[in-house]
Coordinates of C-alpha atoms in Angstrom, one line a residue:
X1 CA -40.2 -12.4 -48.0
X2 CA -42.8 -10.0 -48.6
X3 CA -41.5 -6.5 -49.2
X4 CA -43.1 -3.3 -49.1
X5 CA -41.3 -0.2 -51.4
X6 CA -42.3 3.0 -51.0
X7 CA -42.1 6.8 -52.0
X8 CA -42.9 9.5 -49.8
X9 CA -44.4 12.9 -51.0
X10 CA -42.6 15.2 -52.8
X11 CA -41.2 13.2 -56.2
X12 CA -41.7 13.5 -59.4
X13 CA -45.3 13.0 -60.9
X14 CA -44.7 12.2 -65.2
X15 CA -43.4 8.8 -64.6
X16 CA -42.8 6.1 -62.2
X17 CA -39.4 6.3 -59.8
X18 CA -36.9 3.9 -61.7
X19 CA -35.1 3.5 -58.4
X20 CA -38.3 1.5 -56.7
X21 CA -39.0 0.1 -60.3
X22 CA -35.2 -1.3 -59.8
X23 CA -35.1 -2.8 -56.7
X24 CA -38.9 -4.5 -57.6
X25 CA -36.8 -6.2 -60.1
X26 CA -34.2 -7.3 -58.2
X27 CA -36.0 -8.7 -55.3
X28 CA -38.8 -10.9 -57.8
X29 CA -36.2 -12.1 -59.7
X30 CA -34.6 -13.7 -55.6
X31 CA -37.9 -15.0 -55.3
X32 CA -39.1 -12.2 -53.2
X33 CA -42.7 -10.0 -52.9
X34 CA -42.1 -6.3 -53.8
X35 CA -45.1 -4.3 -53.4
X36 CA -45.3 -1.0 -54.9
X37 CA -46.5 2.3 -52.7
X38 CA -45.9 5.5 -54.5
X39 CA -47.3 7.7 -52.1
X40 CA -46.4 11.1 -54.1
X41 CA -48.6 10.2 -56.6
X42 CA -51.5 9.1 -54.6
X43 CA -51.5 12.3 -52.6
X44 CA -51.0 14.2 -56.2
X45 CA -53.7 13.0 -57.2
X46 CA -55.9 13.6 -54.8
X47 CA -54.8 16.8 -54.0
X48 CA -57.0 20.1 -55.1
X49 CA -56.1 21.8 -58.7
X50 CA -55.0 25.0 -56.7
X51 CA -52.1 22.9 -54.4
X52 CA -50.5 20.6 -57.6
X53 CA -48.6 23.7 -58.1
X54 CA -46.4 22.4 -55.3
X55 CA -44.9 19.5 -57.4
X56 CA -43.7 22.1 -59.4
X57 CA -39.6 22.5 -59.4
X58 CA -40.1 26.1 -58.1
X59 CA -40.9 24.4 -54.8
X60 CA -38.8 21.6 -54.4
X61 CA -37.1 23.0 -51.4
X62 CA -40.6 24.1 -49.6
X63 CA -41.1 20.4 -48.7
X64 CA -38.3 20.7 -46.0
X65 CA -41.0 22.2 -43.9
X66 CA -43.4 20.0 -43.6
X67 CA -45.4 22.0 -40.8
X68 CA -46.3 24.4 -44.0
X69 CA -47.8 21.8 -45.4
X70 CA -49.8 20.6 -42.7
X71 CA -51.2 24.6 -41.9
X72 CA -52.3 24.6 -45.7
X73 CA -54.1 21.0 -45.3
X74 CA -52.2 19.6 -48.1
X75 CA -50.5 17.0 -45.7
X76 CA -52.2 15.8 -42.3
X77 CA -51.6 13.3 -40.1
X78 CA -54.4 11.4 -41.2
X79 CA -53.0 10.6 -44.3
X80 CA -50.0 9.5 -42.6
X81 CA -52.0 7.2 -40.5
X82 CA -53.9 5.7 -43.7
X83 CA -51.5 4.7 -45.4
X84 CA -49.5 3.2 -41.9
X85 CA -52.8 1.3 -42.5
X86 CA -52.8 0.8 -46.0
X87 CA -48.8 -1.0 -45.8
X88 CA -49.7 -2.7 -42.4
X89 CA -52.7 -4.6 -43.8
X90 CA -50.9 -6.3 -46.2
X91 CA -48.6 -7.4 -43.5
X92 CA -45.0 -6.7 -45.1
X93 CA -41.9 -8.2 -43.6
X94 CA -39.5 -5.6 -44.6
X95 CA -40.2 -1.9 -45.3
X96 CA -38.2 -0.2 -47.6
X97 CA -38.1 3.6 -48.2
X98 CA -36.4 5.1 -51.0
X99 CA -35.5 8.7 -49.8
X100 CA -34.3 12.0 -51.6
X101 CA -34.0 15.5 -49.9
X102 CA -37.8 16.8 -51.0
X103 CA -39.1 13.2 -49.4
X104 CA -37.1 13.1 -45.8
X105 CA -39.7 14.8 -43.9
X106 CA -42.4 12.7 -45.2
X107 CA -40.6 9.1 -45.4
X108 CA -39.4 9.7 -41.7
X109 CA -43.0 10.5 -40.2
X110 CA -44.3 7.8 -42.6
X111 CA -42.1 5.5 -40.7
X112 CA -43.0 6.7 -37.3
X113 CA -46.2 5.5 -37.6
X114 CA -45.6 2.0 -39.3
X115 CA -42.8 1.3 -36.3
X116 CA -45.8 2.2 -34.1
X117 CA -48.3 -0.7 -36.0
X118 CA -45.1 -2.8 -36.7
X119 CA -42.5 -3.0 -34.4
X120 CA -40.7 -5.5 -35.1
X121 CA -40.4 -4.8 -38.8
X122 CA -37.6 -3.8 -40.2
X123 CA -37.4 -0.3 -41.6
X124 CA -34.6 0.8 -44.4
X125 CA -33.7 4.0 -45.8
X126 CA -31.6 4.3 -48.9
X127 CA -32.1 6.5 -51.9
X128 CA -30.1 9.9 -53.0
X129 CA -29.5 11.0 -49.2
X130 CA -28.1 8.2 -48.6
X131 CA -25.5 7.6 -51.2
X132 CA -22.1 7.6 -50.5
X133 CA -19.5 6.5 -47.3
X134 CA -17.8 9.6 -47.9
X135 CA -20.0 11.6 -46.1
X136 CA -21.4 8.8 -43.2
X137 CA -21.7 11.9 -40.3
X138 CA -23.9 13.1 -42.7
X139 CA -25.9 10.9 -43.2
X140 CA -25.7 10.1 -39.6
X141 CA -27.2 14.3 -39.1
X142 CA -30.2 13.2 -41.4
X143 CA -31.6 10.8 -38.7
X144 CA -30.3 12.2 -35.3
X145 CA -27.5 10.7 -34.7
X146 CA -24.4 12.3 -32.9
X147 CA -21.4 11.3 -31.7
X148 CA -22.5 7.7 -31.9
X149 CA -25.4 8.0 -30.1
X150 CA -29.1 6.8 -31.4
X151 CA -31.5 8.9 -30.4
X152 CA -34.7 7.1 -28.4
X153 CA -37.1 8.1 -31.1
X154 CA -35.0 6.6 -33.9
X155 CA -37.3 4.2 -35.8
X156 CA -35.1 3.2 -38.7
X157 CA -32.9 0.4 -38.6
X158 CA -30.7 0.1 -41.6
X159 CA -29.1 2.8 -44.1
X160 CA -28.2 1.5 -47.3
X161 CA -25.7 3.2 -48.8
X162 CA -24.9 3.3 -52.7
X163 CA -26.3 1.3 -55.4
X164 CA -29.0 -1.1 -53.3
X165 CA -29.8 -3.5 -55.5
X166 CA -27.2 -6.5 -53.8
X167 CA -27.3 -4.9 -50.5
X168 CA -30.9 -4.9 -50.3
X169 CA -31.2 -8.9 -51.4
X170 CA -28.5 -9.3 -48.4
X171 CA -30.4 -7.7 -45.8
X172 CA -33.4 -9.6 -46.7
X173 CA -31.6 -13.3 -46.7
X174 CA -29.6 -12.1 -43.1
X175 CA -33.0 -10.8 -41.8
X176 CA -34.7 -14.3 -43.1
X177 CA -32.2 -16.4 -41.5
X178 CA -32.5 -13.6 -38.1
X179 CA -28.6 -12.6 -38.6
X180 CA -26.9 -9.9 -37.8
X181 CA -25.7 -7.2 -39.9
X182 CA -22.3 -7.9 -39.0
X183 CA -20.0 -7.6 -42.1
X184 CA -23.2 -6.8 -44.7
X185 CA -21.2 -4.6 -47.3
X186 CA -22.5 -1.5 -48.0
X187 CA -25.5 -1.4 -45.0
X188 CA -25.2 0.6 -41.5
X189 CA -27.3 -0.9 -39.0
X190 CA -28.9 0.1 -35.5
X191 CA -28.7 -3.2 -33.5
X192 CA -29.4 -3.1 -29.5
X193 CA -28.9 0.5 -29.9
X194 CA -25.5 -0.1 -31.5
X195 CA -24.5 1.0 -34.8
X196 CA -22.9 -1.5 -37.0
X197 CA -21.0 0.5 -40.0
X198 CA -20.3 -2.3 -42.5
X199 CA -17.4 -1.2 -45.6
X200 CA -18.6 0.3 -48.9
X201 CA -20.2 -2.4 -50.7
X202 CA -18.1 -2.4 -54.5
X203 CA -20.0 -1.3 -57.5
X204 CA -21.5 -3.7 -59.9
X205 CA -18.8 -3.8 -62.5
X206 CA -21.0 -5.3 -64.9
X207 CA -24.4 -3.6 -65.1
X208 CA -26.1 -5.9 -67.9
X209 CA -26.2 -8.1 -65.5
X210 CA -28.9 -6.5 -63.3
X211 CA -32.3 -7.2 -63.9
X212 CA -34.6 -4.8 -65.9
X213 CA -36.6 -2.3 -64.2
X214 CA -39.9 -4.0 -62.9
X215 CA -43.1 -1.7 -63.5
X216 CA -45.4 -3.9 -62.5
X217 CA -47.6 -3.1 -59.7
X218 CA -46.9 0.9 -60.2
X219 CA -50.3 2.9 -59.9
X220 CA -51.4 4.1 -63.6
X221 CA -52.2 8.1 -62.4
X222 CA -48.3 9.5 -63.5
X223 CA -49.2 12.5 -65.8
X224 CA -47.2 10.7 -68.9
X225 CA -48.9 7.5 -70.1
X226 CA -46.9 6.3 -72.1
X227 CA -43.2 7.4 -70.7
X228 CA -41.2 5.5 -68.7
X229 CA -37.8 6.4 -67.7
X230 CA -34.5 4.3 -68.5
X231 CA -31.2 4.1 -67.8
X232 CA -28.4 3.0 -70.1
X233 CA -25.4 3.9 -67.9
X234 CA -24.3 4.8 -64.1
X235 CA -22.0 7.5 -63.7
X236 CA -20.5 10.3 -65.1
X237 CA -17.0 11.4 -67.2
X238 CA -16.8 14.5 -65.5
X239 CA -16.3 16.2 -62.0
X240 CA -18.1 19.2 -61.6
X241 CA -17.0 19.9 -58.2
X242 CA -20.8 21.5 -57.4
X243 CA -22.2 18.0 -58.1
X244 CA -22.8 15.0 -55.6
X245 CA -23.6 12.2 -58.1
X246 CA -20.3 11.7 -58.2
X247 CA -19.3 10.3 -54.7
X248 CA -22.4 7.8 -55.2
X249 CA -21.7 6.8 -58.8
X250 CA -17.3 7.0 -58.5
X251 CA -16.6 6.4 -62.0
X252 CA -18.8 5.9 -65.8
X253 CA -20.2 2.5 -66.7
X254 CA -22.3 2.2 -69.4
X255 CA -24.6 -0.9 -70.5
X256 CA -24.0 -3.2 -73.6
X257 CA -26.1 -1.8 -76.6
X258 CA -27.6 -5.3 -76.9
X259 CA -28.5 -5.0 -73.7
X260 CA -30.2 -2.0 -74.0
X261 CA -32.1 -2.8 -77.3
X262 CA -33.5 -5.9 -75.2
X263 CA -35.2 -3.9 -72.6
X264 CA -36.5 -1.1 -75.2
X265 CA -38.0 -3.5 -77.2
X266 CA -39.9 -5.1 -74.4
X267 CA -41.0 -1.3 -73.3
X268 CA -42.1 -0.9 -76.9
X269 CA -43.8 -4.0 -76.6
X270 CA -45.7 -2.9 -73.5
X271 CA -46.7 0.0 -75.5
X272 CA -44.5 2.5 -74.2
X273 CA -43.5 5.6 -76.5
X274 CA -41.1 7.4 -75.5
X275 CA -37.9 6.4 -73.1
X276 CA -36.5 8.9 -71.0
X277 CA -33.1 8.5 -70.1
X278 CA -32.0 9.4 -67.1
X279 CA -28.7 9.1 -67.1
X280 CA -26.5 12.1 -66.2
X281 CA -25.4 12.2 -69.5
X282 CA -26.4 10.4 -72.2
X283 CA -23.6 10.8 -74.4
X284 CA -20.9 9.7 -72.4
X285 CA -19.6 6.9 -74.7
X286 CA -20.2 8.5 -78.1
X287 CA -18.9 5.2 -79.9
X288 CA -22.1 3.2 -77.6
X289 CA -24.2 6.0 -78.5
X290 CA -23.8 5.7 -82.3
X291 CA -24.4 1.8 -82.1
X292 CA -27.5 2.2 -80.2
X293 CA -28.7 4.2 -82.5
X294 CA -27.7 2.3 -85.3
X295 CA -29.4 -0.8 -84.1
X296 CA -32.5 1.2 -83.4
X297 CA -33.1 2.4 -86.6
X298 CA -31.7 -0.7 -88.1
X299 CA -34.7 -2.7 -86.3
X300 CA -37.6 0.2 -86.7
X301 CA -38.3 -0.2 -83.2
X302 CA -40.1 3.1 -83.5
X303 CA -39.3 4.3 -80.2
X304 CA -38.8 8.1 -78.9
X305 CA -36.2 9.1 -76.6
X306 CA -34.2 12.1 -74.7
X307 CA -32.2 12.8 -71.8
X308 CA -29.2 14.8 -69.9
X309 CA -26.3 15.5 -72.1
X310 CA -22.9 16.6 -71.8
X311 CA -21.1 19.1 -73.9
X312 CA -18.7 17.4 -75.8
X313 CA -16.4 18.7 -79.1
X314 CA -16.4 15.2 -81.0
X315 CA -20.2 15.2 -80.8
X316 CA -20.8 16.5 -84.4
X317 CA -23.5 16.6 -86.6
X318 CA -23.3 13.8 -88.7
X319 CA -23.8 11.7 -85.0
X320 CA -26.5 13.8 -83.8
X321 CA -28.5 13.5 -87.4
X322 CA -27.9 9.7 -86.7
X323 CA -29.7 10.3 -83.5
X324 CA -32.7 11.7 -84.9
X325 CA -33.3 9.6 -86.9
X326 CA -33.0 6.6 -84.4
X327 CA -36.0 8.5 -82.5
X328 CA -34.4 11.6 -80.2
X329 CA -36.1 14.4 -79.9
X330 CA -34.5 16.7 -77.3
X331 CA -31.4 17.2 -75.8
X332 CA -30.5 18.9 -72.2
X333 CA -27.4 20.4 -71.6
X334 CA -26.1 21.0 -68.5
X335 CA -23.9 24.3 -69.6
X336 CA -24.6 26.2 -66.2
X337 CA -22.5 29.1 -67.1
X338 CA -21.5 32.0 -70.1
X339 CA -18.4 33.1 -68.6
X340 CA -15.3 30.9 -69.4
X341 CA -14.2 31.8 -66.1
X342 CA -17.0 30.3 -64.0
X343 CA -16.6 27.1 -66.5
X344 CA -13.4 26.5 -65.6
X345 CA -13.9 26.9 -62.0
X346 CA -16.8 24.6 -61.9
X347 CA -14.5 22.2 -63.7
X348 CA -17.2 21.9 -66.3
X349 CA -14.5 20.5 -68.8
X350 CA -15.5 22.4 -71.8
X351 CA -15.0 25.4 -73.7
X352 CA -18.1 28.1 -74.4
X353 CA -16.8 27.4 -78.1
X354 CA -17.8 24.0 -77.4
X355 CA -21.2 24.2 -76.4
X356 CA -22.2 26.9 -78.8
X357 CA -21.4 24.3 -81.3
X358 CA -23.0 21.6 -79.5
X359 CA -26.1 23.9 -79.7
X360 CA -26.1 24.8 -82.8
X361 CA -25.5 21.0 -84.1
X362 CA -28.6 19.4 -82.4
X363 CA -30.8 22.3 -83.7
X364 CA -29.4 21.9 -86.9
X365 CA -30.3 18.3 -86.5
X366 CA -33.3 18.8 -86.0
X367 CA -33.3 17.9 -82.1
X368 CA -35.0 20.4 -79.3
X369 CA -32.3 22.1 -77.7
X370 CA -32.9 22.7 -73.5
X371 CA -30.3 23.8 -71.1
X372 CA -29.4 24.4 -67.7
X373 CA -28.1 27.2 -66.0
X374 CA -26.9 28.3 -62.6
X375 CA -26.8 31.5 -61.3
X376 CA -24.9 32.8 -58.1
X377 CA -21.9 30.3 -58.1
X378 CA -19.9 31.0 -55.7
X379 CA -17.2 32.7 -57.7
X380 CA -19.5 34.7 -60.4
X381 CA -19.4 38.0 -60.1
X382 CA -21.9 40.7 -62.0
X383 CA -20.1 40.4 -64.7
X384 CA -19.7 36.3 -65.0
X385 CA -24.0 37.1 -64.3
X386 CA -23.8 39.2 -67.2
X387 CA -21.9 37.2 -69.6
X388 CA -24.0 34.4 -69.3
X389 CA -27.1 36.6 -70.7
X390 CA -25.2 37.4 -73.5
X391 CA -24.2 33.9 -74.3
X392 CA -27.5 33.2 -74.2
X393 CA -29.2 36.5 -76.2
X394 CA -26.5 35.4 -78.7
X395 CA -27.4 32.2 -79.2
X396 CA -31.2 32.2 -79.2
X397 CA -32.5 30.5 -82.3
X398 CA -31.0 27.7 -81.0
X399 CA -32.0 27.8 -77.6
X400 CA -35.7 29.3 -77.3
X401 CA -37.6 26.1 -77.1
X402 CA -36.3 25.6 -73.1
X403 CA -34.3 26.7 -70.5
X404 CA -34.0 25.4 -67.1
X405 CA -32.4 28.2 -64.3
X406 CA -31.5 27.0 -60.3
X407 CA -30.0 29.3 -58.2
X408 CA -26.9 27.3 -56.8
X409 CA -27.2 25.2 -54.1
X410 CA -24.2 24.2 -52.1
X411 CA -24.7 20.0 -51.7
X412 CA -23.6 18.5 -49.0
X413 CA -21.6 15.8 -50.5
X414 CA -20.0 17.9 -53.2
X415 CA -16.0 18.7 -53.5
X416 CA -17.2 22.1 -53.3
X417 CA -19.1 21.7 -49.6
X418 CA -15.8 19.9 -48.3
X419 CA -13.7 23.0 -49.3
X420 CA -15.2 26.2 -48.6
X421 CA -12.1 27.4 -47.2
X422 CA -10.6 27.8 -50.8
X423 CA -13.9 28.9 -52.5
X424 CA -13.9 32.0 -49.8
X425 CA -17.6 30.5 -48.8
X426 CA -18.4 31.8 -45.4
X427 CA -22.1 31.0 -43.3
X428 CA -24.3 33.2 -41.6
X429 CA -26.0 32.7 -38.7
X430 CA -29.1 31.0 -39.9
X431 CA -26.8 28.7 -42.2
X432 CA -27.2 30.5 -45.7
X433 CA -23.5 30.3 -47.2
X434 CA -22.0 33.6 -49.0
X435 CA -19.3 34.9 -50.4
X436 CA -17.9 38.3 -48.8
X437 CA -15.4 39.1 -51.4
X438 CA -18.0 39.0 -54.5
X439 CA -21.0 39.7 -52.6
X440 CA -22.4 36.5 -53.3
X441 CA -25.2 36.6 -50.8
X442 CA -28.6 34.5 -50.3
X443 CA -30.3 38.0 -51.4
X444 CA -28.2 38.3 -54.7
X445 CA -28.6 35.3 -55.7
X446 CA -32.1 35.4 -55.7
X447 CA -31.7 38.6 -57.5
X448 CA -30.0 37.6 -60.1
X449 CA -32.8 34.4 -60.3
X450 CA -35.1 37.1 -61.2
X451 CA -33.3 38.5 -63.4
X452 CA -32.4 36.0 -65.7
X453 CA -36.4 34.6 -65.4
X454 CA -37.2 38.6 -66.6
X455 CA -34.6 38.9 -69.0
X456 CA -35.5 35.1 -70.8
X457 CA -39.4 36.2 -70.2
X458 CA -38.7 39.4 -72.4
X459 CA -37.0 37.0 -74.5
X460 CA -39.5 35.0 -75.1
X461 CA -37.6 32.2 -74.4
X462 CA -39.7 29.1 -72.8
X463 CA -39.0 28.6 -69.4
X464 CA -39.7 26.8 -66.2
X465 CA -38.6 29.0 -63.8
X466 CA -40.5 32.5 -64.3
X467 CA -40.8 36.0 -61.7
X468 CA -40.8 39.5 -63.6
X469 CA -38.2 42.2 -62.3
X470 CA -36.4 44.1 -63.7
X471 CA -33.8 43.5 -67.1
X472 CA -30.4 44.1 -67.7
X473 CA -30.0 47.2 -70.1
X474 CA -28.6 45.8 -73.1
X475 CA -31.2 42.6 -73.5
X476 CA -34.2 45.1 -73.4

């Protein structure tokens, strides 16, 4: 069958998605057409030097309202209805859409207008929104859905849930042979106006069996040439109640080192330089992680690499050394907080003694240090706020080559969103949570946003996140 992939405006713009590159590789390896349609790029780069701003991080959350898009001229509905066109000429039997929260808006007017051209073709969502069973009225909310009744302007007509990869070959053989969706694991589908809610298909226990990410086809206008992203595991080993990777992911698996080897030599081979892992964590078997980097410098595969890391207290040096010399260059930590109070709450799993070691080990190593940071967690008070600028002023020779800062946002999916009761987390009237008893408001936390951009700007600490205010006394 002839597939058509595609990714909606906004998504990243330095590499290709490794989701669609995924899923192209499963389907050709079952015999199957996957063509490629990244969208975001195409209207990246196309779009005027004054609107690429948008694709920044700053404005991630802008692209929930699309209208603003439209009144600026970035988006139109002519560009929806060229590339309905575009897909529909090269008559697909199946139209995939791989969906995150910045893309929604797009992928579902996108798919208004191919159901229009096509209707009879089959339309599926999956992606990052659509992750988990734990949260299926959720999902159900994205697309319209309530108390088991499908809206009449509902043009989608299956929601894979979880890792797509077997799902998605399912659908296609069921939809080949004109069956139902009737018992397909892991797939919700809108039959006759019925939905059929199938059980959670079980993860793939053994990932070095699925087939290696398939960039061919991919358009060659991503900012990076010669980067492509990788992933070496699925999952995470800890439970940071804030997150929702977790309730997609479940629990850690990580691929075979040969396994990995094989695929970055055949990058290498397609003169790719640099890998970038993303994994959640990149370190979260440390014994796996010293073999892959003994293998790589073992073989001079001459290969850069970074990604996400955890903060763990048997990552030492001599390790980290090990890693750059096996080609890694930077290291992000995900330390979100400098109060030992906050950590704990967030069940972050780690002491501050911890990751100030961490820190100070991969800059000794030689390795770019960047971390991320949250400010206005629920719990933090000023002076959790405070504390986390000092960590920070007290550790910056390690950490003034990059730091990442997000005001929190409350996920949908996380353990967190499912228990606001505990966490004191009240809503106000337009939906913008808070916290009465710490005065944990939408307007303090964007307060305290500015202030950490002012106080790392002062700093002169690199960052990507930067609005001058006013400083905290003792960093001036």
């Amino acid at each position: 069958m002839k597939v058509a992939l595609i990714q909606c405006p906004a998504f990243g713009i330095d590499r290709p998605p490794i989701a669609l590159a995924y899923l192209a590789g499963s389907l050709r390896k079952e015999g199957h057409q996957a063509d490629i349609y990244d969208l975001n790029i195409d209207l990246y780069s196309k779009t005027e030097e004054k609107n690429k701003k948008f694709w920044d991080f700053d404005y991630i959350f802008q692209w929930s309202d699309q209208k603003y898009f439209y009144d600026i001229g970035l988006l139109s509905d002519a560009h929806f209805k060229n590339w309905a066109r575009e897909i529909a000429w090269n008559k697909p039997d199946i139209i995939g859409f791989s969906v995150q929260s910045s893309s929604l808006l797009s992928s579902l007017t996108l798919a208004k207008y191919l159901k229009n051209i096509l209707p009879s073709n089959l339309i599926i969502f999956g992606g990052p929104l659509t992750s988990t069973y734990g949260e299926i009225e959720h999902v159900y909310s994205l697309f319209g859905i309530k108390d088991g009744h499908i809206p009449e302007s509902s043009v989608i007509d299956v929601v894979v849930l979880g890792e797509g990869e077997e799902t998605l070959n399912e659908v296609l053989k069921r939809s080949e042979k004109k069956e139902s969706l009737q018992g397909c694991l892991g797939a919700i589908s809108f039959e006759n106006r019925e939905i059929i809610k199938n059980d959670a298909r079980p993860l793939i226990k053994d990932i070095d069996g699925i087939v290696f990410p398939d960039f061919k086809g991919f358009p060659d206008s991503y900012k990076s040439k010669k980067r492509l992203p990788f992933l070496g595991s699925r999952g995470c080993i800890r439970s940071c109640i804030f997150c929702d990777d977790c309730k997609m992911w479940q629990h850690y698996r990580s691929r075979s080192t040969q396994n990995m080897i094989e695929e970055i030599k055949l990058r290498r081979s397609q003169g790719i330089e640099f890998l970038e892992f993303n994994d959640l964590l990149i370190n979260g078997d440390l014994s796996q992680l010293l073999k892959l980097c003994q293998l790589l410098i073992k073989e001079k595969i001459g290969i850069y690499w970074g990604g996400s890391a955890a903060v763990r207290p048997d990552m030492n040096l001599k390790l980290l050394k090990k890693m750059k010399k096996a080609g890694c260059v930077y290291l992000n930590f995900g330390i979100e907080s400098g109060s030992a109070k906050v950590l704990k709450e967030m069940n972050k799993g780690f002491s501050l003694q911890a990751a100030e070691k961490n820190i100070k080990d991969t800059y000794k190593a030689g390795i770019q240090v960047c971390t991320n940071w949250i400010v206005g967690f629920p719990t933090e008070t000023d002076d959790d706020f405070i504390d986390t600028l000092k960590f920070i002023k007290r550790n910056r020779k390690f950490l003034k080559s990059g730091l990442m800062v997000n005001s929190f946002i409350l996920k949908a999916n996380s353990f967190l969103y499912n228990n606001t009761e505990k966490y004191n987390i009240e809503f106000d009237d337009s939906g913008n949570w808070f916290c009465p008893e710490n005065r944990n408001t939408r307007s303090e936390r964007e307060r305290r946003f500015r202030l950490f951009n002012e106080f790392a700007s002062l700093g002169g600490f690199e960052i990507a996140h930067k609005t001058i205010l006013e400083v905290p006394h003792f960093a001036r």
